CSV table of C-alpha atoms in Angstrom, one decimal:
chain,number,residue,atom,x,y,z
A,1,UNK,CA,-49.3,-56.9,-75.7
A,2,UNK,CA,-47.1,-56.4,-72.7
A,3,UNK,CA,-48.2,-54.2,-69.8
A,4,UNK,CA,-46.2,-51.5,-68.2
A,5,UNK,CA,-45.5,-51.6,-64.5
A,6,UNK,CA,-47.9,-48.8,-64.0
A,7,UNK,CA,-50.6,-50.7,-65.8
A,8,UNK,CA,-49.9,-53.8,-63.7
A,9,UNK,CA,-50.1,-51.7,-60.5
A,10,UNK,CA,-53.4,-50.2,-61.6
A,11,UNK,CA,-54.9,-53.7,-62.2
A,12,UNK,CA,-53.7,-54.8,-58.8
A,13,UNK,CA,-55.3,-51.8,-57.1
A,14,UNK,CA,-58.6,-52.6,-58.7
A,15,UNK,CA,-59.0,-55.5,-56.3
A,16,UNK,CA,-58.6,-55.8,-52.6
A,17,UNK,CA,-56.1,-58.1,-51.1
A,18,UNK,CA,-57.4,-61.5,-49.9
A,19,UNK,CA,-56.8,-60.7,-46.3
A,20,UNK,CA,-58.8,-57.5,-46.7
A,21,UNK,CA,-61.7,-59.3,-48.3
A,22,UNK,CA,-61.7,-61.9,-45.6
A,23,UNK,CA,-61.7,-59.2,-42.9
A,24,UNK,CA,-64.6,-57.4,-44.5
A,25,UNK,CA,-66.6,-60.7,-45.0
A,26,UNK,CA,-66.0,-61.6,-41.4
A,27,UNK,CA,-67.3,-58.2,-40.2
A,28,UNK,CA,-70.5,-58.4,-42.2
A,29,UNK,CA,-71.0,-62.0,-41.1
A,30,UNK,CA,-70.8,-61.0,-37.5
A,31,UNK,CA,-73.1,-58.0,-38.1
A,32,UNK,CA,-75.8,-60.3,-39.7
A,33,UNK,CA,-75.5,-62.9,-37.0
A,34,UNK,CA,-75.4,-60.7,-34.0
A,35,UNK,CA,-77.9,-58.2,-35.5
A,36,UNK,CA,-80.3,-61.1,-36.3
A,37,UNK,CA,-81.2,-59.6,-39.7
A,38,UNK,CA,-82.7,-61.8,-42.4
A,39,UNK,CA,-80.2,-60.5,-44.9
A,40,UNK,CA,-77.4,-58.0,-45.2
A,41,UNK,CA,-75.5,-56.6,-48.2
A,42,UNK,CA,-72.5,-54.3,-48.1
A,43,UNK,CA,-69.8,-52.9,-50.3
A,44,UNK,CA,-66.6,-50.8,-50.4
A,45,UNK,CA,-65.8,-48.2,-53.0
A,46,UNK,CA,-62.3,-47.0,-53.7
A,47,UNK,CA,-61.4,-44.1,-55.9
A,48,UNK,CA,-64.9,-44.3,-57.5
A,49,UNK,CA,-65.0,-48.0,-58.1
A,50,UNK,CA,-66.8,-50.8,-56.3
A,51,UNK,CA,-63.9,-53.0,-55.2
A,52,UNK,CA,-65.7,-55.3,-52.9
A,53,UNK,CA,-69.2,-56.4,-52.1
A,54,UNK,CA,-70.5,-59.1,-49.8
A,55,UNK,CA,-73.7,-60.4,-48.5
A,56,UNK,CA,-75.1,-62.7,-45.8
A,57,UNK,CA,-78.5,-64.3,-45.6
A,58,UNK,CA,-80.6,-66.5,-43.2
A,59,UNK,CA,-81.2,-68.8,-46.2
A,60,UNK,CA,-78.2,-70.9,-47.3
A,61,UNK,CA,-77.2,-70.2,-50.9
A,62,UNK,CA,-79.6,-67.2,-51.3
A,63,UNK,CA,-77.5,-64.2,-50.3
A,64,UNK,CA,-78.7,-61.1,-52.0
A,65,UNK,CA,-76.7,-59.8,-55.0
A,66,UNK,CA,-75.8,-56.1,-55.5
A,67,UNK,CA,-78.9,-55.8,-57.8
A,68,UNK,CA,-81.4,-56.5,-55.0
A,69,UNK,CA,-83.3,-53.4,-53.8
A,70,UNK,CA,-83.6,-52.4,-50.2
A,71,UNK,CA,-85.4,-49.4,-48.8
A,72,UNK,CA,-82.7,-46.8,-47.9
A,73,UNK,CA,-84.8,-44.5,-45.6
A,74,UNK,CA,-83.2,-41.2,-44.8
A,75,UNK,CA,-80.4,-41.7,-47.4
A,76,UNK,CA,-83.2,-40.2,-49.6
A,77,UNK,CA,-82.5,-36.9,-48.0
A,78,UNK,CA,-79.0,-36.7,-49.6
A,79,UNK,CA,-80.7,-36.9,-53.1
A,80,UNK,CA,-83.3,-34.2,-52.2
A,81,UNK,CA,-80.5,-31.9,-51.0
A,82,UNK,CA,-78.7,-32.3,-54.3
A,83,UNK,CA,-82.0,-31.4,-56.2
A,84,UNK,CA,-82.3,-28.2,-54.0
A,85,UNK,CA,-78.7,-27.2,-54.5
A,86,UNK,CA,-79.1,-27.6,-58.2
A,87,UNK,CA,-82.0,-25.1,-58.1
A,88,UNK,CA,-79.7,-22.7,-56.2
A,89,UNK,CA,-76.8,-23.1,-58.6
A,90,UNK,CA,-79.2,-22.4,-61.5
A,91,UNK,CA,-80.3,-19.1,-59.8
A,92,UNK,CA,-83.9,-20.3,-59.2
A,93,UNK,CA,-83.6,-19.8,-55.4
A,94,UNK,CA,-81.3,-18.5,-52.7
A,95,UNK,CA,-80.5,-20.6,-49.7
A,96,UNK,CA,-81.4,-17.6,-47.5
A,97,UNK,CA,-84.9,-17.4,-49.1
A,98,UNK,CA,-87.8,-18.0,-46.7
A,99,UNK,CA,-89.8,-21.0,-47.9
A,100,UNK,CA,-92.8,-18.8,-48.3
A,101,UNK,CA,-91.1,-17.0,-51.2
A,102,UNK,CA,-91.5,-20.1,-53.3
A,103,UNK,CA,-94.0,-22.3,-51.5
A,104,UNK,CA,-96.3,-20.1,-49.4
A,105,UNK,CA,-98.9,-21.2,-47.0
A,106,UNK,CA,-97.1,-23.9,-45.0
A,107,UNK,CA,-96.5,-24.0,-41.3
A,108,UNK,CA,-92.8,-23.3,-42.1
A,109,UNK,CA,-93.3,-20.1,-44.1
A,110,UNK,CA,-90.5,-18.3,-42.2
A,111,UNK,CA,-87.9,-21.1,-42.4
A,112,UNK,CA,-85.1,-20.5,-44.9
A,113,UNK,CA,-84.1,-23.1,-47.4
A,114,UNK,CA,-80.7,-23.4,-45.7
A,115,UNK,CA,-82.3,-24.0,-42.4
A,116,UNK,CA,-84.5,-26.8,-43.8
A,117,UNK,CA,-81.5,-28.4,-45.5
A,118,UNK,CA,-79.5,-28.4,-42.2
A,119,UNK,CA,-82.4,-29.4,-40.0
A,120,UNK,CA,-82.0,-26.0,-38.3
A,121,UNK,CA,-85.5,-24.6,-38.9
A,122,UNK,CA,-86.7,-25.7,-35.4
A,123,UNK,CA,-89.5,-27.8,-36.9
A,124,UNK,CA,-91.0,-30.9,-35.3
A,125,UNK,CA,-89.1,-34.1,-35.8
A,126,UNK,CA,-92.2,-36.0,-37.0
A,127,UNK,CA,-95.7,-35.5,-38.4
A,128,UNK,CA,-98.8,-35.4,-36.3
A,129,UNK,CA,-100.1,-39.0,-35.7
A,130,UNK,CA,-100.4,-41.6,-37.1
A,131,UNK,CA,-96.8,-42.7,-37.4
A,132,UNK,CA,-96.0,-41.7,-41.0
A,133,UNK,CA,-93.5,-44.4,-41.7
A,134,UNK,CA,-96.0,-47.3,-41.3
A,135,UNK,CA,-99.1,-45.6,-42.9
A,136,UNK,CA,-100.0,-44.6,-46.4
A,137,UNK,CA,-99.4,-41.1,-47.6
A,138,UNK,CA,-103.1,-40.8,-48.4
A,139,UNK,CA,-103.7,-40.1,-44.8
A,140,UNK,CA,-101.7,-36.8,-45.2
A,141,UNK,CA,-102.9,-35.5,-48.6
A,142,UNK,CA,-102.0,-31.8,-48.1
A,143,UNK,CA,-98.8,-30.1,-47.1
A,144,UNK,CA,-100.7,-28.6,-44.1
A,145,UNK,CA,-101.1,-32.2,-42.8
A,146,UNK,CA,-97.3,-32.6,-42.3
A,147,UNK,CA,-96.9,-30.3,-39.3
A,148,UNK,CA,-99.0,-29.3,-36.3
A,149,UNK,CA,-100.8,-26.1,-37.3
A,150,UNK,CA,-100.8,-24.7,-33.8
A,151,UNK,CA,-97.2,-25.3,-32.8
A,152,UNK,CA,-95.0,-26.5,-35.7
A,153,UNK,CA,-91.8,-25.1,-34.1
A,154,UNK,CA,-90.0,-26.9,-31.3
A,155,UNK,CA,-87.0,-24.5,-31.2
A,156,UNK,CA,-86.3,-21.0,-32.5
A,157,UNK,CA,-85.3,-21.1,-36.1
A,158,UNK,CA,-81.5,-21.2,-36.8
A,159,UNK,CA,-80.5,-21.8,-33.2
A,160,UNK,CA,-79.7,-25.6,-33.2
A,161,UNK,CA,-79.8,-28.8,-35.2
A,162,UNK,CA,-83.1,-30.6,-34.6
A,163,UNK,CA,-83.8,-33.4,-37.1
A,164,UNK,CA,-87.0,-32.9,-39.0
A,165,UNK,CA,-88.5,-35.4,-41.4
A,166,UNK,CA,-91.4,-33.0,-42.4
A,167,UNK,CA,-88.8,-30.4,-43.2
A,168,UNK,CA,-87.4,-32.6,-46.0
A,169,UNK,CA,-90.9,-33.3,-47.2
A,170,UNK,CA,-91.3,-29.6,-47.6
A,171,UNK,CA,-88.1,-29.4,-49.6
A,172,UNK,CA,-89.4,-32.1,-51.9
A,173,UNK,CA,-92.5,-30.1,-52.4
A,174,UNK,CA,-90.3,-27.0,-53.1
A,175,UNK,CA,-88.5,-29.0,-55.8
A,176,UNK,CA,-91.8,-30.1,-57.3
A,177,UNK,CA,-93.1,-26.5,-57.3
A,178,UNK,CA,-90.0,-25.0,-59.0
A,179,UNK,CA,-89.6,-27.8,-61.5
A,180,UNK,CA,-93.2,-28.1,-62.4
A,181,UNK,CA,-93.1,-31.9,-62.0
A,182,UNK,CA,-93.1,-34.4,-59.1
A,183,UNK,CA,-89.8,-34.5,-57.1
A,184,UNK,CA,-89.3,-38.1,-57.9
A,185,UNK,CA,-89.4,-37.4,-61.7
A,186,UNK,CA,-87.0,-34.5,-61.3
A,187,UNK,CA,-84.7,-36.8,-59.4
A,188,UNK,CA,-84.8,-39.5,-62.1
A,189,UNK,CA,-84.2,-37.0,-64.9
A,190,UNK,CA,-81.6,-34.8,-63.2
A,191,UNK,CA,-79.6,-37.1,-61.0
A,192,UNK,CA,-80.4,-40.8,-61.3
A,193,UNK,CA,-80.3,-41.1,-65.1
A,194,UNK,CA,-77.0,-39.1,-65.5
A,195,UNK,CA,-75.3,-41.3,-62.9
A,196,UNK,CA,-76.6,-44.6,-64.3
A,197,UNK,CA,-78.7,-45.4,-61.2
A,198,UNK,CA,-81.6,-47.1,-62.9
A,199,UNK,CA,-82.4,-49.3,-59.9
A,200,UNK,CA,-83.1,-46.5,-57.5
A,201,UNK,CA,-86.9,-45.9,-57.4
A,202,UNK,CA,-89.7,-44.6,-55.3
A,203,UNK,CA,-91.5,-47.9,-55.1
A,204,UNK,CA,-89.9,-51.4,-55.0
A,205,UNK,CA,-89.2,-53.2,-58.3
A,206,UNK,CA,-88.3,-56.8,-58.5
A,207,UNK,CA,-85.9,-58.2,-57.2
A,208,UNK,CA,-86.3,-56.5,-53.8
A,209,UNK,CA,-86.0,-57.6,-50.2
A,210,UNK,CA,-89.0,-57.8,-47.9
A,211,UNK,CA,-88.8,-55.9,-44.7
A,212,UNK,CA,-89.2,-57.6,-41.3
A,213,UNK,CA,-89.3,-56.9,-37.6
A,214,UNK,CA,-87.4,-59.4,-35.5
A,215,UNK,CA,-88.8,-60.1,-32.0
A,216,UNK,CA,-86.4,-58.7,-29.4
A,217,UNK,CA,-86.6,-61.8,-27.1
A,218,UNK,CA,-87.2,-64.7,-29.6
A,219,UNK,CA,-85.9,-65.7,-33.0
A,220,UNK,CA,-89.1,-65.1,-34.8
A,221,UNK,CA,-90.1,-62.4,-37.5
A,222,UNK,CA,-93.0,-60.2,-38.4
A,223,UNK,CA,-93.4,-58.7,-41.9
A,224,UNK,CA,-93.4,-54.9,-42.0
A,225,UNK,CA,-95.8,-53.0,-44.3
A,226,UNK,CA,-94.4,-51.6,-47.6
A,227,UNK,CA,-95.9,-48.2,-47.7
A,228,UNK,CA,-96.1,-45.3,-50.2
A,229,UNK,CA,-95.6,-42.4,-47.8
A,230,UNK,CA,-96.8,-39.8,-50.4
A,231,UNK,CA,-95.8,-36.2,-49.5
A,232,UNK,CA,-93.4,-37.6,-46.9
A,233,UNK,CA,-91.5,-39.4,-49.5
A,234,UNK,CA,-88.6,-37.0,-49.7
A,235,UNK,CA,-87.8,-37.9,-46.0
A,236,UNK,CA,-87.3,-41.6,-46.7
A,237,UNK,CA,-89.1,-43.2,-49.6
A,238,UNK,CA,-86.4,-44.4,-51.9
A,239,UNK,CA,-85.4,-48.0,-52.7
A,240,UNK,CA,-81.9,-48.7,-54.0
A,241,UNK,CA,-79.4,-51.5,-54.6
A,242,UNK,CA,-75.8,-52.0,-53.6
A,243,UNK,CA,-74.6,-51.4,-57.2
A,244,UNK,CA,-76.5,-48.1,-57.3
A,245,UNK,CA,-75.3,-47.0,-53.9
A,246,UNK,CA,-71.8,-47.6,-55.0
A,247,UNK,CA,-72.4,-45.1,-57.8
A,248,UNK,CA,-73.9,-42.7,-55.3
A,249,UNK,CA,-71.0,-43.1,-53.0
A,250,UNK,CA,-68.6,-42.3,-55.9
A,251,UNK,CA,-70.6,-39.2,-56.6
A,252,UNK,CA,-70.5,-38.0,-53.0
A,253,UNK,CA,-66.8,-38.6,-52.9
A,254,UNK,CA,-65.8,-36.7,-56.0
A,255,UNK,CA,-68.9,-35.1,-57.5
A,256,UNK,CA,-69.9,-35.2,-61.2
A,257,UNK,CA,-70.4,-32.0,-63.2
A,258,UNK,CA,-73.4,-33.5,-64.9
A,259,UNK,CA,-75.2,-33.4,-61.6
A,260,UNK,CA,-73.4,-31.0,-59.2
A,261,UNK,CA,-70.1,-29.2,-59.1
A,262,UNK,CA,-67.3,-30.1,-56.7
A,263,UNK,CA,-67.6,-26.7,-55.0
A,264,UNK,CA,-71.3,-27.2,-54.3
A,265,UNK,CA,-70.7,-30.8,-53.0
A,266,UNK,CA,-68.0,-29.4,-50.7
A,267,UNK,CA,-70.5,-26.9,-49.4
A,268,UNK,CA,-72.9,-29.8,-48.6
A,269,UNK,CA,-70.4,-31.4,-46.3
A,270,UNK,CA,-69.5,-28.4,-44.3
A,271,UNK,CA,-71.1,-28.2,-40.9
A,272,UNK,CA,-74.1,-25.8,-41.2
A,273,UNK,CA,-75.0,-25.5,-37.6
A,274,UNK,CA,-72.6,-25.7,-34.6
A,275,UNK,CA,-72.5,-29.2,-33.2
A,276,UNK,CA,-74.0,-29.9,-29.8
A,277,UNK,CA,-71.0,-32.0,-28.5
A,278,UNK,CA,-67.8,-30.2,-27.6
A,279,UNK,CA,-65.7,-33.1,-29.0
A,280,UNK,CA,-67.4,-32.6,-32.4
A,281,UNK,CA,-68.1,-36.3,-33.1
A,282,UNK,CA,-71.1,-35.6,-35.3
A,283,UNK,CA,-72.7,-32.8,-37.3
A,284,UNK,CA,-74.8,-32.0,-40.3
A,285,UNK,CA,-74.2,-30.0,-43.5
A,286,UNK,CA,-76.8,-29.6,-46.3
A,287,UNK,CA,-78.3,-33.0,-46.6
A,288,UNK,CA,-75.2,-34.8,-45.4
A,289,UNK,CA,-74.5,-36.2,-41.9
A,290,UNK,CA,-70.9,-35.7,-40.7
A,291,UNK,CA,-69.3,-38.2,-38.4
A,292,UNK,CA,-65.9,-38.8,-36.8
A,293,UNK,CA,-65.1,-42.5,-36.5
A,294,UNK,CA,-61.8,-43.7,-35.2
A,295,UNK,CA,-60.0,-40.5,-36.2
A,296,UNK,CA,-61.6,-40.3,-39.7
A,297,UNK,CA,-64.0,-37.6,-40.8
A,298,UNK,CA,-66.9,-39.2,-42.7
A,299,UNK,CA,-69.8,-37.7,-44.6
A,300,UNK,CA,-72.9,-39.5,-45.8
A,301,UNK,CA,-76.1,-40.6,-44.1
A,302,UNK,CA,-77.9,-43.2,-42.1
A,303,UNK,CA,-81.3,-44.5,-43.0
A,304,UNK,CA,-84.2,-46.5,-41.5
A,305,UNK,CA,-87.7,-47.3,-42.4
A,306,UNK,CA,-89.8,-50.1,-40.9
A,307,UNK,CA,-88.2,-53.3,-42.1
A,308,UNK,CA,-84.9,-51.7,-43.3
A,309,UNK,CA,-81.8,-49.9,-42.2
A,310,UNK,CA,-79.0,-48.4,-44.3
A,311,UNK,CA,-75.7,-46.6,-43.9
A,312,UNK,CA,-73.4,-45.0,-46.4
A,313,UNK,CA,-70.2,-43.1,-45.5
A,314,UNK,CA,-67.3,-41.5,-47.5
A,315,UNK,CA,-63.8,-40.9,-46.2
A,316,UNK,CA,-62.4,-38.2,-48.5
A,317,UNK,CA,-58.9,-38.5,-47.1
A,318,UNK,CA,-58.8,-42.3,-47.7
A,319,UNK,CA,-60.5,-42.2,-51.1
A,320,UNK,CA,-62.9,-44.8,-49.7
A,321,UNK,CA,-66.6,-45.2,-49.2
A,322,UNK,CA,-68.8,-48.0,-47.9
A,323,UNK,CA,-72.4,-48.9,-47.6
A,324,UNK,CA,-74.4,-51.5,-45.7
A,325,UNK,CA,-78.1,-52.4,-46.1
A,326,UNK,CA,-80.3,-54.8,-44.0
A,327,UNK,CA,-83.9,-55.8,-44.1
A,328,UNK,CA,-84.7,-55.7,-40.4
A,329,UNK,CA,-86.3,-52.8,-38.5
A,330,UNK,CA,-83.6,-52.9,-35.8
A,331,UNK,CA,-80.6,-55.1,-34.8
A,332,UNK,CA,-77.9,-54.6,-37.4
A,333,UNK,CA,-76.3,-51.2,-36.9
A,334,UNK,CA,-75.7,-50.6,-40.6
A,335,UNK,CA,-74.4,-47.0,-40.3
A,336,UNK,CA,-71.7,-48.2,-37.8
A,337,UNK,CA,-71.0,-51.2,-40.0
A,338,UNK,CA,-70.4,-49.0,-43.1
A,339,UNK,CA,-68.0,-46.9,-41.0
A,340,UNK,CA,-66.2,-50.0,-39.8
A,341,UNK,CA,-65.8,-51.3,-43.4
A,342,UNK,CA,-63.9,-48.1,-44.3
A,343,UNK,CA,-61.7,-48.5,-41.3
A,344,UNK,CA,-60.9,-52.1,-42.1
A,345,UNK,CA,-60.0,-51.3,-45.7
A,346,UNK,CA,-58.0,-48.3,-44.8
A,347,UNK,CA,-56.0,-50.1,-42.2
A,348,UNK,CA,-55.3,-53.1,-44.4
A,349,UNK,CA,-54.6,-51.1,-47.5
A,350,UNK,CA,-53.6,-47.5,-46.7
A,351,UNK,CA,-54.1,-45.1,-49.6
A,352,UNK,CA,-51.1,-44.7,-51.8
A,353,UNK,CA,-50.1,-41.1,-52.5
A,354,UNK,CA,-50.2,-39.9,-56.0
A,355,UNK,CA,-46.8,-39.9,-57.7
A,356,UNK,CA,-45.1,-36.6,-57.7
A,357,UNK,CA,-45.0,-35.1,-61.2
A,358,UNK,CA,-43.7,-31.7,-62.3
A,359,UNK,CA,-46.1,-29.1,-63.6
A,360,UNK,CA,-46.8,-29.4,-67.4
A,361,UNK,CA,-46.0,-25.7,-67.8
A,362,UNK,CA,-45.0,-22.8,-65.7
A,363,UNK,CA,-45.7,-19.1,-65.6
A,364,UNK,CA,-42.4,-17.3,-64.9
A,365,UNK,CA,-44.3,-14.4,-63.2
A,366,UNK,CA,-46.0,-16.8,-60.8
A,367,UNK,CA,-42.8,-18.7,-60.2
A,368,UNK,CA,-41.1,-15.4,-59.2
A,369,UNK,CA,-43.8,-15.1,-56.5
A,370,UNK,CA,-42.9,-18.3,-54.7
A,371,UNK,CA,-40.7,-18.6,-51.6
A,372,UNK,CA,-40.7,-16.7,-48.3
A,373,UNK,CA,-43.2,-14.0,-47.4
A,374,UNK,CA,-43.6,-12.4,-44.0
A,375,UNK,CA,-46.8,-11.3,-42.2
A,376,UNK,CA,-45.1,-8.9,-39.9
A,377,UNK,CA,-42.3,-11.0,-38.5
A,378,UNK,CA,-44.0,-14.3,-39.1
A,379,UNK,CA,-42.4,-16.4,-41.9
A,380,UNK,CA,-44.7,-17.9,-44.5
A,381,UNK,CA,-44.0,-19.8,-47.8
A,382,UNK,CA,-45.9,-19.3,-51.0
A,383,UNK,CA,-45.9,-22.3,-53.3
A,384,UNK,CA,-47.2,-22.7,-56.9
A,385,UNK,CA,-49.4,-25.7,-57.5
A,386,UNK,CA,-51.2,-27.1,-60.6
A,387,UNK,CA,-53.7,-24.9,-62.4
A,388,UNK,CA,-52.1,-21.7,-61.2
A,389,UNK,CA,-53.3,-22.4,-57.6
A,390,UNK,CA,-51.2,-20.6,-54.9
A,391,UNK,CA,-50.7,-22.1,-51.5
A,392,UNK,CA,-49.7,-19.9,-48.6
A,393,UNK,CA,-48.4,-21.8,-45.5
A,394,UNK,CA,-47.2,-20.6,-42.1
A,395,UNK,CA,-43.7,-22.0,-41.5
A,396,UNK,CA,-44.0,-21.9,-37.8
A,397,UNK,CA,-47.4,-23.7,-37.8
A,398,UNK,CA,-50.8,-22.2,-37.3
A,399,UNK,CA,-54.1,-22.1,-39.0
A,400,UNK,CA,-53.8,-19.2,-41.5
A,401,UNK,CA,-52.5,-21.4,-44.3
A,402,UNK,CA,-54.8,-21.5,-47.3
A,403,UNK,CA,-55.0,-22.4,-51.0
A,404,UNK,CA,-56.0,-19.7,-53.5
A,405,UNK,CA,-57.7,-20.3,-56.8
A,406,UNK,CA,-57.0,-17.8,-59.7
A,407,UNK,CA,-59.7,-15.5,-60.9
A,408,UNK,CA,-60.2,-13.9,-64.2
A,409,UNK,CA,-59.4,-10.4,-62.9
A,410,UNK,CA,-55.9,-11.4,-61.9
A,411,UNK,CA,-56.6,-12.0,-58.2
A,412,UNK,CA,-56.9,-15.3,-56.2
A,413,UNK,CA,-59.8,-16.5,-53.9
A,414,UNK,CA,-59.1,-18.5,-50.8
A,415,UNK,CA,-60.4,-22.0,-50.9
A,416,UNK,CA,-60.0,-23.2,-47.3
A,417,UNK,CA,-59.0,-22.5,-43.7
A,418,UNK,CA,-58.6,-18.9,-42.4
A,419,UNK,CA,-58.6,-17.2,-45.8
A,420,UNK,CA,-61.6,-19.1,-47.3
A,421,UNK,CA,-63.4,-16.7,-49.6
A,422,UNK,CA,-60.8,-13.9,-49.0
A,423,UNK,CA,-59.0,-12.2,-51.9
A,424,UNK,CA,-55.2,-12.4,-52.5
A,425,UNK,CA,-53.9,-9.5,-54.6
A,426,UNK,CA,-50.4,-9.1,-56.0
A,427,UNK,CA,-49.6,-5.4,-55.4
A,428,UNK,CA,-47.1,-3.9,-57.9
A,429,UNK,CA,-45.0,-0.8,-57.9
A,430,UNK,CA,-45.3,1.8,-60.7
A,431,UNK,CA,-42.4,0.1,-62.5
A,432,UNK,CA,-44.3,-3.2,-62.5
A,433,UNK,CA,-42.2,-5.0,-59.9
A,434,UNK,CA,-43.9,-6.8,-57.0
A,435,UNK,CA,-44.2,-4.7,-53.8
A,436,UNK,CA,-46.2,-7.0,-51.6
A,437,UNK,CA,-49.2,-9.4,-51.3
A,438,UNK,CA,-52.5,-8.2,-49.9
A,439,UNK,CA,-54.5,-11.0,-48.4
A,440,UNK,CA,-57.8,-9.8,-47.0
A,441,UNK,CA,-56.1,-6.5,-46.1
A,442,UNK,CA,-53.1,-8.3,-44.4
A,443,UNK,CA,-49.8,-7.3,-46.0
A,444,UNK,CA,-47.2,-9.9,-46.8
A,445,UNK,CA,-43.7,-8.6,-47.6
A,446,UNK,CA,-40.4,-10.1,-48.7
A,447,UNK,CA,-38.6,-9.0,-45.6
A,448,UNK,CA,-39.9,-9.0,-42.0
A,449,UNK,CA,-41.7,-5.7,-41.6
A,450,UNK,CA,-40.1,-4.3,-44.7
A,451,UNK,CA,-40.3,-2.2,-46.8
A,452,UNK,CA,-41.6,0.2,-44.2
A,453,UNK,CA,-43.7,2.2,-46.6
A,454,UNK,CA,-46.2,-0.7,-47.2
A,455,UNK,CA,-46.5,-1.9,-43.6
A,456,UNK,CA,-49.7,-0.7,-42.0
A,457,UNK,CA,-48.9,1.5,-39.0
A,458,UNK,CA,-45.3,2.1,-40.2
A,459,UNK,CA,-42.1,0.7,-38.8
A,460,UNK,CA,-39.9,2.2,-36.1
A,461,UNK,CA,-37.3,4.3,-38.0
A,462,UNK,CA,-34.4,2.8,-35.9
A,463,UNK,CA,-35.2,-0.6,-37.4
A,464,UNK,CA,-34.2,-3.9,-36.0
A,465,UNK,CA,-31.7,-3.7,-33.1
A,466,UNK,CA,-30.3,-5.7,-30.2
A,467,UNK,CA,-31.4,-4.8,-26.7
């Protein structure tokens, strides 16, 4: 059977070009050699599909496959955040609820769920000694053991981003309390199984990499302990593979209604607390780190546990994601490497725009709304998009342009930018014809400041004139 040109193009786009693959392989080879890590595995996801994976190892002929497990550290937090937001979407909690409403008796009773998700509750970064990442969870058998009882807060709640591993341990306990089962079991049932991630587990399962520390001044290694961190597990316990992280990256790029809606995923990647740096190079949403890298806005997470580092980023604009995993405590900067893999792929193979296609059907009433509208004397254009979405754009530039999604009551709700969450109403005269648009109380008319009777404050009766 012959293939159409579109089919041939799709097949070609399923694979990266040889020059791109070579550049990616070179980058991870340099990272493994200069980072002195026993092994390293990485991959690139484009439009939801794993289009390249590569690996390097200290042992010739034994590079890890995408099915080998590595510990992913704080990437675990992205999974916990999804579980919490599923509870919110089901109405079992509100993000403004204090933790004590659902899980009373901890040292963080007054912290809200949103603050915990965004690391804005002011909690300590780590548990009291001993170092939780290298010791068994049995040393901290109760939730009260995760924070200092005397002074659990390092900053006033809600004021700033201060990363807190115990905060995510509390979120895992919250999931367990409201689901009536361990958080890991809820994760397997609600998230991992629907996404086909059967090689993501709390404890390592064969085949898995061993974790090592590499001496800073000599090329010798020391095995790191493989701990079960118990109640601290939601902060960084998970093990996963390249193949599974490709599926997770695809989910973080486009969502999956079986797990979480696109709207909730978009909420996760919005900055939840004002960033510290004026240039806004990094931030944090709900369980997702935000990062600007060479002009690209990425969302994802970094991760580390003794013996392992991990990084996973998504570039929504490029339709790309990348991950990198290593089995050394330090050396290979896998978060930076994952970001660089996105840059290499995007620069070698820029994303092709979707072909323009006409709407499958058109509502004549909506079509009649399109064209120029004026906010005072400022010209705007209203365009009709797919699914009855309206797009209002300032023709002279500016930041008030927004897209609006139709509602069942005949209004539209702003999706982004200045009018996000605001209501657009089409105001009609008594004879049914359109008078003006009301957008969050702002009046848009078909003529600059006209007709006068609908313009707030009225219009000078002498009208427009030359002076």
